[in-house]
PDB file of C-alpha atoms and ligand atoms in Angstrom:
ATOM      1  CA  UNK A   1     -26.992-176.180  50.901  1.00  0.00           C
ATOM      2  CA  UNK A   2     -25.190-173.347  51.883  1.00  0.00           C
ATOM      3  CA  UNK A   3     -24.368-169.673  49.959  1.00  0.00           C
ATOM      4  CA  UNK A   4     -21.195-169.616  48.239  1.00  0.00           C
ATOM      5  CA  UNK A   5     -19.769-166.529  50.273  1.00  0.00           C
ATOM      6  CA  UNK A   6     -20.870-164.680  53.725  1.00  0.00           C
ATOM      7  CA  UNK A   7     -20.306-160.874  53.260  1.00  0.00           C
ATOM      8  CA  UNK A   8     -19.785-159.407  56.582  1.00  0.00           C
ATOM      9  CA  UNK A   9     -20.065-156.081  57.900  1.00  0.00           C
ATOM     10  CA  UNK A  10     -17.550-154.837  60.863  1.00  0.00           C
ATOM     11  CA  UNK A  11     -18.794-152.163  63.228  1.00  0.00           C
ATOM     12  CA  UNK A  12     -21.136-153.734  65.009  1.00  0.00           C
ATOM     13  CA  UNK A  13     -21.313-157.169  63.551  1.00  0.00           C
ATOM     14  CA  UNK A  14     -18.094-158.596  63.981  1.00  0.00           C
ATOM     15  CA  UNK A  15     -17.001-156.950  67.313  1.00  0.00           C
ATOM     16  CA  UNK A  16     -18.636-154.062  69.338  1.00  0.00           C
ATOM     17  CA  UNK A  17     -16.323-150.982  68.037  1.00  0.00           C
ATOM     18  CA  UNK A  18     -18.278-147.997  68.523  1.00  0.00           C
ATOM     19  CA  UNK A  19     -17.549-147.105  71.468  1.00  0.00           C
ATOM     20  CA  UNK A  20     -13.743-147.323  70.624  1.00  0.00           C
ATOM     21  CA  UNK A  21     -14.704-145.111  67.732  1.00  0.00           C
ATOM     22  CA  UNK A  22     -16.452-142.752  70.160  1.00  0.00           C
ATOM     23  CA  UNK A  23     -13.713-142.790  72.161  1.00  0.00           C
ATOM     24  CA  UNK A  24     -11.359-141.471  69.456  1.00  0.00           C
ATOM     25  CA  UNK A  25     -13.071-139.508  67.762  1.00  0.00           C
ATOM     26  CA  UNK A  26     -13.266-137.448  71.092  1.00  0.00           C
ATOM     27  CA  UNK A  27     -10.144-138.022  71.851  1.00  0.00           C
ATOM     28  CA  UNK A  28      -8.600-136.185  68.216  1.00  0.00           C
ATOM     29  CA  UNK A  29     -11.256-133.374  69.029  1.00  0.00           C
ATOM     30  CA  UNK A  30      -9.449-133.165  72.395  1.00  0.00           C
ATOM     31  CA  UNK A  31      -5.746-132.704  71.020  1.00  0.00           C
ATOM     32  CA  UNK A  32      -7.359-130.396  68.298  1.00  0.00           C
ATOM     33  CA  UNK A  33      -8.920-127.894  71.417  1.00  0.00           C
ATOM     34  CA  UNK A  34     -12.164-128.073  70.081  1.00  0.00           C
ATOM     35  CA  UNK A  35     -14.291-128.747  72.993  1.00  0.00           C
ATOM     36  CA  UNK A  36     -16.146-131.054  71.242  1.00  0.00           C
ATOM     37  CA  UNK A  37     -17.694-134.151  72.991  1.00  0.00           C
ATOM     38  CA  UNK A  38     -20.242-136.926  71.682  1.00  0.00           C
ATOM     39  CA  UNK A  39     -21.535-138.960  74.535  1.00  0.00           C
ATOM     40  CA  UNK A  40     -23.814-141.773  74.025  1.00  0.00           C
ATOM     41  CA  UNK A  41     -27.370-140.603  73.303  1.00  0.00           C
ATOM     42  CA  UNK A  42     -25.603-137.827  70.426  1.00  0.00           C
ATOM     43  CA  UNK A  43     -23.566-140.489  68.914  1.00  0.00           C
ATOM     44  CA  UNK A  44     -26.293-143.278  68.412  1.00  0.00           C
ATOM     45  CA  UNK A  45     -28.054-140.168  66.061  1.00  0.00           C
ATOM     46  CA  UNK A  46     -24.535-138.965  64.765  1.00  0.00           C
ATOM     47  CA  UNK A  47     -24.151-143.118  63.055  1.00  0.00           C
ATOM     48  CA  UNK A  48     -27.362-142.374  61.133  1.00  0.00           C
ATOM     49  CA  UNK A  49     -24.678-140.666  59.229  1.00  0.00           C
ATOM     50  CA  UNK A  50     -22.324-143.826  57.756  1.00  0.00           C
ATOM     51  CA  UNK A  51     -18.467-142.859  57.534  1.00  0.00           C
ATOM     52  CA  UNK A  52     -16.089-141.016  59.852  1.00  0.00           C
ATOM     53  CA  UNK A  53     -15.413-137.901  57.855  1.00  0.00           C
ATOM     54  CA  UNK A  54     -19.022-137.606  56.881  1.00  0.00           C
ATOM     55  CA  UNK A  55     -20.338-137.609  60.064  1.00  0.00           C
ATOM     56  CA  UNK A  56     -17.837-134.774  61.552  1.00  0.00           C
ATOM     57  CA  UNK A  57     -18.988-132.606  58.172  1.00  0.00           C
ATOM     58  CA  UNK A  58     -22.937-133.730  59.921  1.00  0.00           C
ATOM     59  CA  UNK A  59     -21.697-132.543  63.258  1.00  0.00           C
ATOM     60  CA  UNK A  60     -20.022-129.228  61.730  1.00  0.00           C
ATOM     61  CA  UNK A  61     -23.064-128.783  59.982  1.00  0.00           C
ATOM     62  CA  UNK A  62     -25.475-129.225  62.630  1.00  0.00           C
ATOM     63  CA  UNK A  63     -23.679-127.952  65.702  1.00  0.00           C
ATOM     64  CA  UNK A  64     -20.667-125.812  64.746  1.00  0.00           C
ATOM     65  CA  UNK A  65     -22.229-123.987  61.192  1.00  0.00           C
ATOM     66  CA  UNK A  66     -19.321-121.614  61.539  1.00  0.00           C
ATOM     67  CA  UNK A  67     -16.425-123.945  61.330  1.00  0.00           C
ATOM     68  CA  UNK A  68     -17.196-124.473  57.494  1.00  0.00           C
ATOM     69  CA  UNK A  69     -16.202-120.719  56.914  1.00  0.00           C
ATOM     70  CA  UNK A  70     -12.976-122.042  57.839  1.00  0.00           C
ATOM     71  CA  UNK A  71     -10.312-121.988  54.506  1.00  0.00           C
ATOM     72  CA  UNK A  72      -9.947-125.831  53.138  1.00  0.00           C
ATOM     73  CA  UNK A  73     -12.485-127.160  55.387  1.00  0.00           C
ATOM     74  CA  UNK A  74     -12.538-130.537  53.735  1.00  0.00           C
ATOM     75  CA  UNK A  75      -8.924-131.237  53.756  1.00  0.00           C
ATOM     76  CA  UNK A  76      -9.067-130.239  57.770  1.00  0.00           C
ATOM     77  CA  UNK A  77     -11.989-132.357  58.419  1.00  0.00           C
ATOM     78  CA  UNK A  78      -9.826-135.792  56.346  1.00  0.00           C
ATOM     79  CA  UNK A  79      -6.852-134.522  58.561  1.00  0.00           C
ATOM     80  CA  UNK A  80      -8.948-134.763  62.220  1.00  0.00           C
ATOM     81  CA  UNK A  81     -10.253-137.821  60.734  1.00  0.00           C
ATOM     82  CA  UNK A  82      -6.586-139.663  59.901  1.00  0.00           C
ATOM     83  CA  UNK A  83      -5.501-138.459  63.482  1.00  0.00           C
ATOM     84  CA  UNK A  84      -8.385-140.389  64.363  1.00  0.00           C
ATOM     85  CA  UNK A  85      -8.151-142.789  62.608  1.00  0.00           C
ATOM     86  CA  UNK A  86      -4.262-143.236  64.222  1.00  0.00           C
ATOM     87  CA  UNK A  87      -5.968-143.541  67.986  1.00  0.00           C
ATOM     88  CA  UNK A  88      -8.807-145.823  67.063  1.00  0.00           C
ATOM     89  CA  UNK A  89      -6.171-148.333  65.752  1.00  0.00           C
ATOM     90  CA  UNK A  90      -3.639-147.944  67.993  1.00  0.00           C
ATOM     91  CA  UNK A  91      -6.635-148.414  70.937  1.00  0.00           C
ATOM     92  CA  UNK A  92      -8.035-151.994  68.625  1.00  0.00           C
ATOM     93  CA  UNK A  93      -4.115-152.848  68.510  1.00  0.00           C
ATOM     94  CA  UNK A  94      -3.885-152.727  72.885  1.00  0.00           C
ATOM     95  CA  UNK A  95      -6.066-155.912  72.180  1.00  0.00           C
ATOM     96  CA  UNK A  96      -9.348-154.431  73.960  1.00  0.00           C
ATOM     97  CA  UNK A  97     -11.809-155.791  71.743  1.00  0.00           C
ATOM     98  CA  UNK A  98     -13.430-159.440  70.943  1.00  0.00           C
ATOM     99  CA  UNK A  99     -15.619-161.145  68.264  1.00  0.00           C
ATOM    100  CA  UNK A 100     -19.286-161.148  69.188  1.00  0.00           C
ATOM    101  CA  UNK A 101     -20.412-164.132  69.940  1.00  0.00           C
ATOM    102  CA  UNK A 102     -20.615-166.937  67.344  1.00  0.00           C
ATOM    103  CA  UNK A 103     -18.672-164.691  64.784  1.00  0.00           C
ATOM    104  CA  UNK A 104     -15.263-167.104  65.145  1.00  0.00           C
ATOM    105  CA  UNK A 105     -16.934-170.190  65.417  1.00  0.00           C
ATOM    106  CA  UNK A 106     -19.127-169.413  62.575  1.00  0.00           C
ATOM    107  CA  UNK A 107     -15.459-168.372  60.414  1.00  0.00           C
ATOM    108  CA  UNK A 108     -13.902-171.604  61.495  1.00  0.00           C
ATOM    109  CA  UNK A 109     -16.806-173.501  59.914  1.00  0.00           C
ATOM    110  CA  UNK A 110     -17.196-171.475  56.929  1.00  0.00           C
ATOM    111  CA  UNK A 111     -13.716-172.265  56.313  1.00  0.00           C
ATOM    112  CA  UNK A 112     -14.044-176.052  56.646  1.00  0.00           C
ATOM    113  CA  UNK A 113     -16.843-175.617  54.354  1.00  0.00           C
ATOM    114  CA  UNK A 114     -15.448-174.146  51.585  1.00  0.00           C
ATOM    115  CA  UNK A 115     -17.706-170.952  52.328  1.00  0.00           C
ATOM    116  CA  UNK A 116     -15.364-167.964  51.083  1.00  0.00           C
ATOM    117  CA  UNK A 117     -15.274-165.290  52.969  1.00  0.00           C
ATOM    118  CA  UNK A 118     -15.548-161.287  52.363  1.00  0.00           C
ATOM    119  CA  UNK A 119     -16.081-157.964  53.947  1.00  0.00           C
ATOM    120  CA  UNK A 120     -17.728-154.871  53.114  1.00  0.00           C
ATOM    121  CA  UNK A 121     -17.942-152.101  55.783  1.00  0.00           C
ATOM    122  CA  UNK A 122     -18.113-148.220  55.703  1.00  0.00           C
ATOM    123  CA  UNK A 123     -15.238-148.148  57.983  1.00  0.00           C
ATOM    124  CA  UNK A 124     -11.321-147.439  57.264  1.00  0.00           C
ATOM    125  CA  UNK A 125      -9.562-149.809  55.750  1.00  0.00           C
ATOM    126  CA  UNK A 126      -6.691-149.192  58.244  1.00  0.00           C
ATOM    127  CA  UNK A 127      -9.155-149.856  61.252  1.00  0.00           C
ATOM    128  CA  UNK A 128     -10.703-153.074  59.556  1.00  0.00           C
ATOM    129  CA  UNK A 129      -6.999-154.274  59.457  1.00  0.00           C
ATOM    130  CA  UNK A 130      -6.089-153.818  62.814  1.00  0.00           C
ATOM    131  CA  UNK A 131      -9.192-155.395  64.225  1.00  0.00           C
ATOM    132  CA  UNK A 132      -8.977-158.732  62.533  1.00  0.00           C
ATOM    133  CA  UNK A 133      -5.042-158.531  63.607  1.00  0.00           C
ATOM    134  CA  UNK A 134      -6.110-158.062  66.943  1.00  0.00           C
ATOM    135  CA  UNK A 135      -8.951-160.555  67.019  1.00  0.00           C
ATOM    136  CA  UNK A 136      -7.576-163.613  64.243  1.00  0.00           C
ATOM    137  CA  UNK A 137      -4.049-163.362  65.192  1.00  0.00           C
ATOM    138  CA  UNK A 138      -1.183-163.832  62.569  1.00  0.00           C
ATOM    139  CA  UNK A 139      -3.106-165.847  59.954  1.00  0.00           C
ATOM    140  CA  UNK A 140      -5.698-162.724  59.897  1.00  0.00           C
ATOM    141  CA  UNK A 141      -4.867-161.901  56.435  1.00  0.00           C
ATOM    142  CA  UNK A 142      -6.302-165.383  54.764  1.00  0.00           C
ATOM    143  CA  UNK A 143      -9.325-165.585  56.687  1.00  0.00           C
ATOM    144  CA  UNK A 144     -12.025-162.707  54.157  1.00  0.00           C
ATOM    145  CA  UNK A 145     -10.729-163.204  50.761  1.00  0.00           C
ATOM    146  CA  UNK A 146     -11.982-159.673  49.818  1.00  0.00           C
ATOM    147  CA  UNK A 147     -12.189-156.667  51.883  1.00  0.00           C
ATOM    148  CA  UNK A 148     -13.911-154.129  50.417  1.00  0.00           C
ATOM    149  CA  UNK A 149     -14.078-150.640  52.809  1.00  0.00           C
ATOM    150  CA  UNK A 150     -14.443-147.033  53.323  1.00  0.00           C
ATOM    151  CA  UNK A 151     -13.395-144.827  50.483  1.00  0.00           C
ATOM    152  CA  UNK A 152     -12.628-147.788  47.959  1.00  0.00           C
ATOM    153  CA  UNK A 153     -16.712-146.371  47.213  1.00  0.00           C
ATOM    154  CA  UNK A 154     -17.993-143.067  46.377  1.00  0.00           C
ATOM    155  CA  UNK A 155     -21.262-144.049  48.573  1.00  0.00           C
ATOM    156  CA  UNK A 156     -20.971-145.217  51.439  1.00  0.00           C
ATOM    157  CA  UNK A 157     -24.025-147.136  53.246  1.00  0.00           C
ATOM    158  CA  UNK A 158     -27.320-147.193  52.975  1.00  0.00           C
ATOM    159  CA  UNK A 159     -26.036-147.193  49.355  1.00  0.00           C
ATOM    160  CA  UNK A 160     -25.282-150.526  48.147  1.00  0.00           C
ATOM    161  CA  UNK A 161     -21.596-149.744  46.469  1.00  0.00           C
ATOM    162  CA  UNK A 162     -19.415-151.260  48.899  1.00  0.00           C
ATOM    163  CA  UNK A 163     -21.555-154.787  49.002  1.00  0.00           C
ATOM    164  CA  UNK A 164     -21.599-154.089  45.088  1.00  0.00           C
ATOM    165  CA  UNK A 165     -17.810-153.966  45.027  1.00  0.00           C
ATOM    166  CA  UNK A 166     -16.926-157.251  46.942  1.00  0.00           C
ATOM    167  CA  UNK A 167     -19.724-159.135  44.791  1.00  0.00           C
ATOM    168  CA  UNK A 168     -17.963-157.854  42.044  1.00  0.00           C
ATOM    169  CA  UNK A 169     -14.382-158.566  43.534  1.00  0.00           C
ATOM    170  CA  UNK A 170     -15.808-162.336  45.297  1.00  0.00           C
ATOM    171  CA  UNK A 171     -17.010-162.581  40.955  1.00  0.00           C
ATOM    172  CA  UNK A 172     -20.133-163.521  42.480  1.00  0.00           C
ATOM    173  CA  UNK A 173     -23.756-162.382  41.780  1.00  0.00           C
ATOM    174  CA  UNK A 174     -25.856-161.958  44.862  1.00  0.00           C
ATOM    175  CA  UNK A 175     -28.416-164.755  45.111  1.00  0.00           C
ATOM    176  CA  UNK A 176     -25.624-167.052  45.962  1.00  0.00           C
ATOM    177  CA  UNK A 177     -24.059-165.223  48.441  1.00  0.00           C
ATOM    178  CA  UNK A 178     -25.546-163.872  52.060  1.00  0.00           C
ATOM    179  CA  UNK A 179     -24.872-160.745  54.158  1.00  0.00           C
ATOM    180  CA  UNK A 180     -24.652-159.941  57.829  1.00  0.00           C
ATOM    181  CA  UNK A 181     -25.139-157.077  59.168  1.00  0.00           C
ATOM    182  CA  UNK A 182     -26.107-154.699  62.433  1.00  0.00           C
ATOM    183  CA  UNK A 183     -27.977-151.063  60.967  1.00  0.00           C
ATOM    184  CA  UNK A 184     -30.453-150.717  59.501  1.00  0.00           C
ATOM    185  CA  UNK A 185     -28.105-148.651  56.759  1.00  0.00           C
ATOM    186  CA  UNK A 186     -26.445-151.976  56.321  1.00  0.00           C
ATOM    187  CA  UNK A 187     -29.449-153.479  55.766  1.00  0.00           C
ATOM    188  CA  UNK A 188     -30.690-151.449  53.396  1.00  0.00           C
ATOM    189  CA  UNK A 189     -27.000-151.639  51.178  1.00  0.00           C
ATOM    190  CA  UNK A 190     -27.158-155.281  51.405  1.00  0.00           C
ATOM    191  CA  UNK A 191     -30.860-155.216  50.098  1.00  0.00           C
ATOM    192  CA  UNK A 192     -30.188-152.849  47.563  1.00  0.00           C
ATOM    193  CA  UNK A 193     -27.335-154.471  46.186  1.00  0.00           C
ATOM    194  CA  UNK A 194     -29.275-158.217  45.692  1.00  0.00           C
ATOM    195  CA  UNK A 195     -28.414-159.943  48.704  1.00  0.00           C
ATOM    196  CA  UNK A 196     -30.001-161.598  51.882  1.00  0.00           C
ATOM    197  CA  UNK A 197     -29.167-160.188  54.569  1.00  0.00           C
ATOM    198  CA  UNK A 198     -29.229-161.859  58.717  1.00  0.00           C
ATOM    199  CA  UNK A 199     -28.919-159.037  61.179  1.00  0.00           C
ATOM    200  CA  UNK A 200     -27.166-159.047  64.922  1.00  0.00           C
ATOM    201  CA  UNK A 201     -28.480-156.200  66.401  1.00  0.00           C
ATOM    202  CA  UNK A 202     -25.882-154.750  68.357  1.00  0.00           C
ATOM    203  CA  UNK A 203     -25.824-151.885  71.011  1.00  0.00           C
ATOM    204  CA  UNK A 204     -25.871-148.984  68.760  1.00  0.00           C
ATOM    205  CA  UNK A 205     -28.505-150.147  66.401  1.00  0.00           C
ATOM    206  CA  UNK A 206     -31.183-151.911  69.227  1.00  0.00           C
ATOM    207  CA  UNK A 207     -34.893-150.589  68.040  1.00  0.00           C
ATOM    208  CA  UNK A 208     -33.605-149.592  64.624  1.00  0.00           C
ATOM    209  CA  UNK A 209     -36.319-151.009  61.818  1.00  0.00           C
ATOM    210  CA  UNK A 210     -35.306-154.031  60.085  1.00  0.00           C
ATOM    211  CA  UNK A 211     -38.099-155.135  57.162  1.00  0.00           C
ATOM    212  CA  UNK A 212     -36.523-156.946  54.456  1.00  0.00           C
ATOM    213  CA  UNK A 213     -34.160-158.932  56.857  1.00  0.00           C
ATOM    214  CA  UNK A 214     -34.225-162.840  56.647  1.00  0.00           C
ATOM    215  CA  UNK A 215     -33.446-163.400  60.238  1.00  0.00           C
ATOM    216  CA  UNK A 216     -32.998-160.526  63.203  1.00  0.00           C
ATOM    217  CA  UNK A 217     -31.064-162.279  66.245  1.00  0.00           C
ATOM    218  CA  UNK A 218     -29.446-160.803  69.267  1.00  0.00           C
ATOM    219  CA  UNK A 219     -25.833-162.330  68.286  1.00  0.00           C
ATOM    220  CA  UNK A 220     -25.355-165.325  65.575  1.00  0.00           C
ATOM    221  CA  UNK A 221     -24.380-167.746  68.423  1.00  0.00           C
ATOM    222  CA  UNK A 222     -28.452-167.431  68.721  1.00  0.00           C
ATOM    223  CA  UNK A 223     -28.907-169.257  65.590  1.00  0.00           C
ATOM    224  CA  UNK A 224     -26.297-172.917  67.297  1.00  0.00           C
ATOM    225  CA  UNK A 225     -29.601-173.505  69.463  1.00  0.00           C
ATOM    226  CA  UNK A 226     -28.615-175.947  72.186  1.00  0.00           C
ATOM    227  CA  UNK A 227     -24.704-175.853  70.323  1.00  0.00           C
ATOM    228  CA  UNK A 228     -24.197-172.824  71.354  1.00  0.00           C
ATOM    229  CA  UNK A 229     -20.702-172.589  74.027  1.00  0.00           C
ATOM    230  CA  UNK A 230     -19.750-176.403  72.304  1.00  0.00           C
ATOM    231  CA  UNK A 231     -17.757-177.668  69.270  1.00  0.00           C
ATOM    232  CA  UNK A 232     -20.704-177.948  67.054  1.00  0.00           C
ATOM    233  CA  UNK A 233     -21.890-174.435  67.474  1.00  0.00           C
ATOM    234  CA  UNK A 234     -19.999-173.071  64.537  1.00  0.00           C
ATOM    235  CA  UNK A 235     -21.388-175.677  61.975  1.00  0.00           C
ATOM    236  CA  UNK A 236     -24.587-175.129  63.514  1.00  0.00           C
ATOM    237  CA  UNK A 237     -25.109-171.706  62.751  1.00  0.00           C
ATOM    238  CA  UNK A 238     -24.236-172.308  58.868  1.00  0.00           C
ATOM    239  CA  UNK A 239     -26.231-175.216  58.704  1.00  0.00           C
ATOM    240  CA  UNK A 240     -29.175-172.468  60.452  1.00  0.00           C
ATOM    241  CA  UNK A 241     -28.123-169.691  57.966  1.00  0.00           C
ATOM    242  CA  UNK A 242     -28.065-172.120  54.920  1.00  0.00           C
ATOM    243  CA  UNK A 243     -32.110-172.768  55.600  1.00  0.00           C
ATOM    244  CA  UNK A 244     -32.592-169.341  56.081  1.00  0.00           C
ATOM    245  CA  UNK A 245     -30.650-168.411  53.356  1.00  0.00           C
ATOM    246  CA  UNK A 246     -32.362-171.315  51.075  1.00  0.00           C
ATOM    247  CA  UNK A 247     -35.938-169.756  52.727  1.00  0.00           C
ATOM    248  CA  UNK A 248     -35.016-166.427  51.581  1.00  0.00           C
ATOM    249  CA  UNK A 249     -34.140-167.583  47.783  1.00  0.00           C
ATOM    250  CA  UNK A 250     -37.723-166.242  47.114  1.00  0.00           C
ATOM    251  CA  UNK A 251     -37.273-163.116  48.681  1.00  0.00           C
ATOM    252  CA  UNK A 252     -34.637-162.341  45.813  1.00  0.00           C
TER     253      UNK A 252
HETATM  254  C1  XBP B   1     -19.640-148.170  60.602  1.00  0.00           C
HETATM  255  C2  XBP B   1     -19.409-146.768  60.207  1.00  0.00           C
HETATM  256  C3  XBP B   1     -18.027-146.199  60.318  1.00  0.00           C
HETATM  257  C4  XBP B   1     -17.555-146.234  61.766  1.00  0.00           C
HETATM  258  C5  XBP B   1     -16.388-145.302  61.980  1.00  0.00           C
HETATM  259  O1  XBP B   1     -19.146-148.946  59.541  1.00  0.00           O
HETATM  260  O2  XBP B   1     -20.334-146.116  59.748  1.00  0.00           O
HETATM  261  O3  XBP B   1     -18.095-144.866  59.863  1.00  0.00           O
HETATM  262  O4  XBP B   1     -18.624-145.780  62.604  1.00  0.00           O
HETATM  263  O5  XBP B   1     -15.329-145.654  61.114  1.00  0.00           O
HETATM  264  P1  XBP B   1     -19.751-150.459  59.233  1.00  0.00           P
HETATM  265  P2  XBP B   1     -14.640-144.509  60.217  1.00  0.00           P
HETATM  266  O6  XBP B   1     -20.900-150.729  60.202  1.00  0.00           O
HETATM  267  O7  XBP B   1     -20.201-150.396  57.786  1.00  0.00           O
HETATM  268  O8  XBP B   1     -18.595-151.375  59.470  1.00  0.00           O
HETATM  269  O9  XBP B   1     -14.365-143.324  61.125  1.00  0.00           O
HETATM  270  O10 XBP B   1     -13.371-145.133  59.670  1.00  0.00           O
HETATM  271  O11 XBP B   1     -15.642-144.217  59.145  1.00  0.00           O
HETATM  272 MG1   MG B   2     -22.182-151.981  61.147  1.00  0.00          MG
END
């Protein structure tokens, strides 16, 4: 037995992107003369804050107070964000980035399966796009059957709208379905909108807290055991995630 649909976050869960977010979001403050720069350590507390546009306003607020004297702050702050927006997916576009580990194979055998497929990330619709063009090749658009991102919610993680809104769109209700995630603020929108949740910690979220999760693994090619690197590793995973998912039933 395996759930119906796997809801998958991006950032973080299906490819390593945020350091090609870091990367452009200092590169539109660059072109803007700002002189603002978010290296590592600032930008690991800067994601606590989900969403691009909200987590400038966070910087703004906590860094640069007197920028939000500035006339039509809000429409300048979604304007720095579409320019960044622009460089992030033209960077995912040059090809740079890859799947995590197990993420393909696990696709390929969710397909086989019958398992649909969906997405629900805090991230821009335009960058979700580009990443599974870069990473699935042409087919990319038939692969998550709903994509449900960014602004298409008023709240954006922790709050569960987002995972709400592909349940809704999938016309699923969450104890047959299963989530994966990185954060802990996808964790805690997957919990709070009904459904079990695996996390692959990833290099932004490593030491966040976790309670509630079914499984927390270093990458889902953990969960193939001695399949991982061969042809069964993708059916092995959902065959591991169906247990824990059928585990976790209680947990609902
Ligand atoms: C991660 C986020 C996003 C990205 C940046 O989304 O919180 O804000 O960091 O993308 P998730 P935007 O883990 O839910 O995929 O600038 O487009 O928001
Ligand atoms: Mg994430």
């Amino acid at each position: 037995m395996t759930p119906e649909a796997l809801i998958f976050d991006v950032d973080g869960t299906l490819s390593e992107t945020e350091e090609a977010h870091r990367a452009a979001f200092n590169r539109a403050f660059a072109e803007a003369g700002l002189g603002w720069g978010w290296d590592q350590p600032l930008y690991r507390r800067l994601l606590e804050v989900t969403g691009g546009k909200e987590r400038i306003r966070h910087f703004i607020e906590t860094s640069a107070p007197h920028v939000l004297a500035q006339p039509g702050i809000d429409a300048w702050i979604a304007d720095l964000h579409k320019r960044k927006t622009a460089l992030y997916t033209a960077m995912v576009g040059d090809g740079g980035l890859g799947l995590r580990p197990g993420v393909l194979a696990l696709i390929k055998a969710a397909q086989a399966n019958g398992t649909r497929l969906a997405i629900a990330t805090t991230t821009s619709l335009p960058n979700v796009e580009s990443l599974l063009a870069a990473t699935l090749g042409a087919g990319w658009q038939g692969v998550f059957e709903v994509i449900a991102a960014g602004d298409q919610v008023a709240r954006k993680k922790p709050a569960p709208d987002v995972f709400a809104l592909a349940l809704r769109q999938l016309g699923l209700a969450p104890p047959s379905c299963l989530a994966i995630e990185d954060s802990a603020n996808g964790l805690a929108a997957a919990r709070g909108a009904g459904l079990a949740t695996v996390i692959t910690v990833s290099a932004y979220t490593a030491g966040e807290a976790f309670d509630g999760a079914l499984a927390v693994v270093d990458d889902l090619a953990v969960l193939s055991g001695r399949a991982r690197g061969t042809e069964r590793e993708g059916p092995a995973i959902l065959e591991a995630i169906g247990k824990l998912w059928q585990l976790g039933g209680s947990q609902n």
